[in-house]
XYZ file of C-alpha atoms in Angstrom:
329
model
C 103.834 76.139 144.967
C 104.537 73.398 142.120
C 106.072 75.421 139.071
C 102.451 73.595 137.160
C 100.129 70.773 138.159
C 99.940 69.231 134.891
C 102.949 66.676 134.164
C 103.117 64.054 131.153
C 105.231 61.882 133.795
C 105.052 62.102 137.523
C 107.850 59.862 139.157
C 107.024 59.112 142.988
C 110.392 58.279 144.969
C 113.915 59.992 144.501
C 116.174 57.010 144.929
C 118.293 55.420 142.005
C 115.227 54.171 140.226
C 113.151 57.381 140.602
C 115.711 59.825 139.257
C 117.207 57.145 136.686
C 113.737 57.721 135.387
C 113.286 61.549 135.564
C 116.583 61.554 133.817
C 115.442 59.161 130.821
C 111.938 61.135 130.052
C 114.191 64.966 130.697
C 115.841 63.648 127.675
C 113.130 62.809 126.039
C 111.244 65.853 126.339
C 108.823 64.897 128.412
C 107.547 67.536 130.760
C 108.043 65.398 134.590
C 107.663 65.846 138.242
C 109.883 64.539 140.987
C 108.255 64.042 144.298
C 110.467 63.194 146.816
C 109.501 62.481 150.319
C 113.267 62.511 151.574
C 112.881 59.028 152.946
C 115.410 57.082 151.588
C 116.241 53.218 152.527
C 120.140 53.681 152.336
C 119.914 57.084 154.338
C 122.645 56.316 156.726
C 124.871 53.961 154.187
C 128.196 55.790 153.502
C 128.805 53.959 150.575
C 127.152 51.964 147.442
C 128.953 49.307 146.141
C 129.386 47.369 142.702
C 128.229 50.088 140.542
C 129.635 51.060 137.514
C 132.753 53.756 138.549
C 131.067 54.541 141.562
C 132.398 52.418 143.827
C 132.276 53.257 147.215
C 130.538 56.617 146.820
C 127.584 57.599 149.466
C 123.760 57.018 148.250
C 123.870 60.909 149.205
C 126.734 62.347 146.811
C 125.431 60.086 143.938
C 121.705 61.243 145.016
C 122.917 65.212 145.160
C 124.761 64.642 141.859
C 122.141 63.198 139.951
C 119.912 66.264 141.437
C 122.320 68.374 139.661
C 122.372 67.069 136.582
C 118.324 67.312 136.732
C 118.592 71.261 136.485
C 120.199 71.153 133.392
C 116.744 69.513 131.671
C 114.301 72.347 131.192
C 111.480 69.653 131.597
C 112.406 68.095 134.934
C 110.164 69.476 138.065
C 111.319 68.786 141.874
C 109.238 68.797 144.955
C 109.775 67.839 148.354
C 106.739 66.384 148.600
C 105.275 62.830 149.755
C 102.295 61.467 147.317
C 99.437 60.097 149.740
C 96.753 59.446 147.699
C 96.050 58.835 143.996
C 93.051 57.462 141.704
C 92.483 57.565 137.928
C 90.410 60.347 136.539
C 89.318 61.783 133.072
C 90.357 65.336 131.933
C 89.565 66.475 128.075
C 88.036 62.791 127.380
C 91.326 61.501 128.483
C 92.502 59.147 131.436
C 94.892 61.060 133.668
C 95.804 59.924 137.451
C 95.305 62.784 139.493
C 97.700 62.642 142.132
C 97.095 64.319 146.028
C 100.242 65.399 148.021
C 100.910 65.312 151.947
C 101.580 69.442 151.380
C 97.947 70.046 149.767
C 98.858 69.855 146.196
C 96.781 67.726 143.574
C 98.582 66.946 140.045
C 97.529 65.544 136.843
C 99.745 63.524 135.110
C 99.033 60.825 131.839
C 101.421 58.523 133.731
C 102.574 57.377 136.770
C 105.858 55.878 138.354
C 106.286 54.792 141.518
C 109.648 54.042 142.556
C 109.434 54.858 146.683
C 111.099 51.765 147.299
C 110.624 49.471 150.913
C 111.152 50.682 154.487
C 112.723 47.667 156.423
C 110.953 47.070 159.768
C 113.513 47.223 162.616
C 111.170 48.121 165.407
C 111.647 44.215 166.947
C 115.012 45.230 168.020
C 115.978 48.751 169.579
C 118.636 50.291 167.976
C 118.803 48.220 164.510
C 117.214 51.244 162.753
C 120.167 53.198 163.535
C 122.442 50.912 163.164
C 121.942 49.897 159.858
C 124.604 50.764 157.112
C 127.076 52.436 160.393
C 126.929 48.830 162.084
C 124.851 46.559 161.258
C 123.823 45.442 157.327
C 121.597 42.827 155.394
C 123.493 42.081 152.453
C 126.606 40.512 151.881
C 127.009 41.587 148.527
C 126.688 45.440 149.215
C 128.789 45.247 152.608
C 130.686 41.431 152.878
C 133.803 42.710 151.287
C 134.107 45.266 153.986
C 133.277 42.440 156.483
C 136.177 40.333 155.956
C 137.847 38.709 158.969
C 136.055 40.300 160.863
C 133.624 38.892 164.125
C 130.336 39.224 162.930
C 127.240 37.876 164.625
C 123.810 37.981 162.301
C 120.712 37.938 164.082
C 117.774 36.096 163.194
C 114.832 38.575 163.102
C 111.361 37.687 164.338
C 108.831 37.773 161.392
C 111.599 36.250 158.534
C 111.813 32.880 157.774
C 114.926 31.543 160.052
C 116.443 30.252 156.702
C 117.324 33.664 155.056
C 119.649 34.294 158.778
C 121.307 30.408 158.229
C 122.131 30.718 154.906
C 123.277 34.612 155.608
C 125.406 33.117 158.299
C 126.515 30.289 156.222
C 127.337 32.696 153.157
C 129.498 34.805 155.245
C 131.694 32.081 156.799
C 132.463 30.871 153.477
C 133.090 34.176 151.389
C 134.977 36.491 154.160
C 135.174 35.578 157.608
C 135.859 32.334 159.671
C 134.277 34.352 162.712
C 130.607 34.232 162.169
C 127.765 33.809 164.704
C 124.250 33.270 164.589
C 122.111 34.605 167.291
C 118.472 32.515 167.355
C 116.548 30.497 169.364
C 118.130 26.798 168.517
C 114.391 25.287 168.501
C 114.048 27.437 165.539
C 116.921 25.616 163.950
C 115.973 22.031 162.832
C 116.935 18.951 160.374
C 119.257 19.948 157.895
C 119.731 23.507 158.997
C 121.490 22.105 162.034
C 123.572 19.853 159.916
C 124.747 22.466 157.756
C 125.450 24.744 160.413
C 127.393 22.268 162.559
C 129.635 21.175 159.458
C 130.547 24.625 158.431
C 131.398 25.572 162.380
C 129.011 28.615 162.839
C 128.106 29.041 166.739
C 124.477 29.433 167.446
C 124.136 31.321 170.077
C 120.859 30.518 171.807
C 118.374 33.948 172.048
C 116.709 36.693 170.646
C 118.529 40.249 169.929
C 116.498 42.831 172.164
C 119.001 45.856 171.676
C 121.909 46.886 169.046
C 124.250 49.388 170.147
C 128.034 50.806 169.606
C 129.965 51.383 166.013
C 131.348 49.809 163.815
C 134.413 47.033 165.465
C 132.803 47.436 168.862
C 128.806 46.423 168.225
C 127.058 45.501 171.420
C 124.089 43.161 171.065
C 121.844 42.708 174.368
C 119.274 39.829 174.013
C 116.080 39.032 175.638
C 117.405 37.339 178.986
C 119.837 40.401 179.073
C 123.068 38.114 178.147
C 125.655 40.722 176.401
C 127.335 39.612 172.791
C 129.699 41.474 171.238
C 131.299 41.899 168.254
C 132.782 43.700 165.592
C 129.714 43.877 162.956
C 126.192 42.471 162.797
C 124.128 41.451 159.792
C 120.470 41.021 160.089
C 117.824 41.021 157.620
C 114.284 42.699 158.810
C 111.003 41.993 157.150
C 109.953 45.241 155.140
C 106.629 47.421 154.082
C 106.236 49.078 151.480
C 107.107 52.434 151.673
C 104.209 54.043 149.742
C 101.078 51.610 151.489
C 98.358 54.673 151.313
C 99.508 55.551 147.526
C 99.683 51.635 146.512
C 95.865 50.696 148.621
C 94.090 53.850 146.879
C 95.010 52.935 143.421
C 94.192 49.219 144.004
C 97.671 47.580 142.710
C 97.916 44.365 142.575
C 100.525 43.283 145.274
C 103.016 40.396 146.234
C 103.886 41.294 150.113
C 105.399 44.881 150.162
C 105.911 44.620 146.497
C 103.887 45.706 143.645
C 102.955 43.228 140.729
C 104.340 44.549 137.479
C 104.801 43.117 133.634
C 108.481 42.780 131.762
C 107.858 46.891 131.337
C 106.771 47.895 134.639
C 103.244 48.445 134.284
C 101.123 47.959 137.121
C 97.709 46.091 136.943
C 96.773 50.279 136.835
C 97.371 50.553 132.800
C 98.359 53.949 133.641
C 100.450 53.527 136.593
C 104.169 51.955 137.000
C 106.599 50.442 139.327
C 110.633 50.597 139.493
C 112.943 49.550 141.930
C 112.231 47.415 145.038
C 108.840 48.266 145.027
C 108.594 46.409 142.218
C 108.653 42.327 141.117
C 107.507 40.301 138.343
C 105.596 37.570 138.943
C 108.622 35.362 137.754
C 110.396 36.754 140.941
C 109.962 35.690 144.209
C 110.979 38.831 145.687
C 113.112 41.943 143.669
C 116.913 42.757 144.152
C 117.973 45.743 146.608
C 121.063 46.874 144.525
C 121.662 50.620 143.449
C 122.591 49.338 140.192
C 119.736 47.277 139.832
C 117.142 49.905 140.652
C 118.967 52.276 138.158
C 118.642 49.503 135.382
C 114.812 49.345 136.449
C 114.200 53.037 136.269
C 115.831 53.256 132.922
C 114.443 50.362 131.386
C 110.535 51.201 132.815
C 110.998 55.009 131.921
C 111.787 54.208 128.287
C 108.655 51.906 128.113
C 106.694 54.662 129.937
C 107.877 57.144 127.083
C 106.904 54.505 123.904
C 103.492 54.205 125.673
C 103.222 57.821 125.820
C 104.439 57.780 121.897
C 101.926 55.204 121.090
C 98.965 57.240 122.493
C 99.976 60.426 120.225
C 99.760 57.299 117.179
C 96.007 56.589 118.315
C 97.689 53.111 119.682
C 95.932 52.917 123.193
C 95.232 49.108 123.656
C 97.304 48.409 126.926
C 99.255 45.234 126.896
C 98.515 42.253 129.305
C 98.795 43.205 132.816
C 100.514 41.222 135.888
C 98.046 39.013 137.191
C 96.863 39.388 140.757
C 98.834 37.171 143.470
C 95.700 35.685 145.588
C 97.899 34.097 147.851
């Protein structure tokens, strides 16, 4: 049983963002609830990278640490629990979202943050699901360093534009290694992509990736006609879903792909619901940044506006500001 089932704050997702948000309203006073569904996107990394004095340390240790430090605010909840469903309701003449859990539990919060973050979609190839963050990656800036001099063939992943592998490829020839392949079908490579790879000496290799096995300096990659690659590393970037689609469709959201549509504070189109991390973009942003350190900024920066709108209210102040516009395309 949840310790109550009423909650100022309710913060859906216990990534960087989610608990960089319990831990800004626990200071604050404000009485929250941390479901976590134990899915996390950089489950199998052993390491985060380019944050603040953490360097190197794994998504789990700074996870359980954080966890920790939770227990020490009196006004911090935590469930293991994964949020399906949630719509906006009115308790005491005042808008709550009532919020219904995959264990049977409904809670009533005055606000809502989601911060559950994407689920990439590896299914086209076996084996990438696992492999990701022991042998195989999708970004350069988390994992390039590591890469360096190394073989590394990056696959080009039905479903993503063929640009984001050629300039991936491209990227990683000219920052760390001057062994870099790129596994595609060459009639998906035209005009100046061609160009561009010729000049900077990347191999195409012609095919599609239809299994990823091995570890790390011995990565196997079988393709479609059964031809064998190897190498020592693989980068690939899969399209992603959002990892909260029931939650997002039952409370309407607006939505750009597997992101939802926020404002400069985080609000949703939902006045009383909010988005951090990469579940979130602006509509100035084509799509949102997948670094720890930016989805800490983004909890902290949406849990402090979540807390002044809470302040407001108490003030009788309850016009919401202008909400993200809908993307229709």
């Amino acid at each position: 049983m949840l310790p109550r089932e009423n909650y100022e704050v309710v913060v859906i997702g216990a990534g960087a963002a989610g608990l960089e948000a319990a831990l800004v309203l626990g200071r604050q006073r404000r009485k929250v609830l941390v479901l976590d569904s134990s899915a996390y996107r950089n489950a199998a990394s052993d390491a985060a990278h380019m944050l603040l004095g953490q360097e190197g340390t794994a998504p789990a240790i700074l996870r359980s640490r954080t966890l920790e430090s939770l227990k020490d605010l009196p006004y911090v909840d935590y469930a293991l629990d994964t949020a399906k469903t949630a719509e906006v309701t009115c308790h005491d003449q005042r808008e709550h979202v009532t919020i219904h859990t995959a264990a049977g539990h409904t809670i009533v919060a005055r606000r809502l943050i989601i911060a559950t973050g994407q689920r990439d979609v590896c299914e086209q190839v076996d084996g990438l699901a696992e492999a990701f963050g022991r042998y195989a990656f999708h970004c350069p800036y988390c994992h390039g360093f590591e890469a360096s001099g190394k073989d590394i063939l990056v696959l080009a992943i039905p479903g993503v534009p063929i640009a984001k592998a050629i300039f991936q490829a491209l990227y990683l020839k000219n920052r760390f290694s001057s062994s870099v392949r790129l596994l595609t079908p060459e009639r998906d490579i035209t005009g100046d992509f061609a160009k561009l790879l010729a000049t900077s000496s990347i191999d195409v290799v012609d095919g599609e990736a239809k299994t990823v096995t091995g570890s790390l300096g011995e990565v196997s990659v079988i393709t479609k006609d059964e031809t064998t690659l190897r190498c020592e590393l693989a980068f690939a970037t899969p399209p992603t879903e959002s990892a909260a689609k029931e939650l997002i469709e039952s409370l309407d959201l607006n939505t750009r792909g597997a992101c939802i549509m926020t404002d400069d504070h985080g609000r949703t189109s939902c006045h009383l619901v909010f988005a951090a991390g990469d579940v979130a973009v602006s509509p100035e942003e084509q799509e949102p940044m997948t670094f720890v350190s930016q989805a800490v900024a983004e909890g902290q920066r949406t849990a402090v506006w979540v807390d002044q709108d809470l302040f407001m209210e108490s003030l009788g102040m309850t016009d919401p500001p202008q909400i993200a516009p809908s993307d229709e395309s």
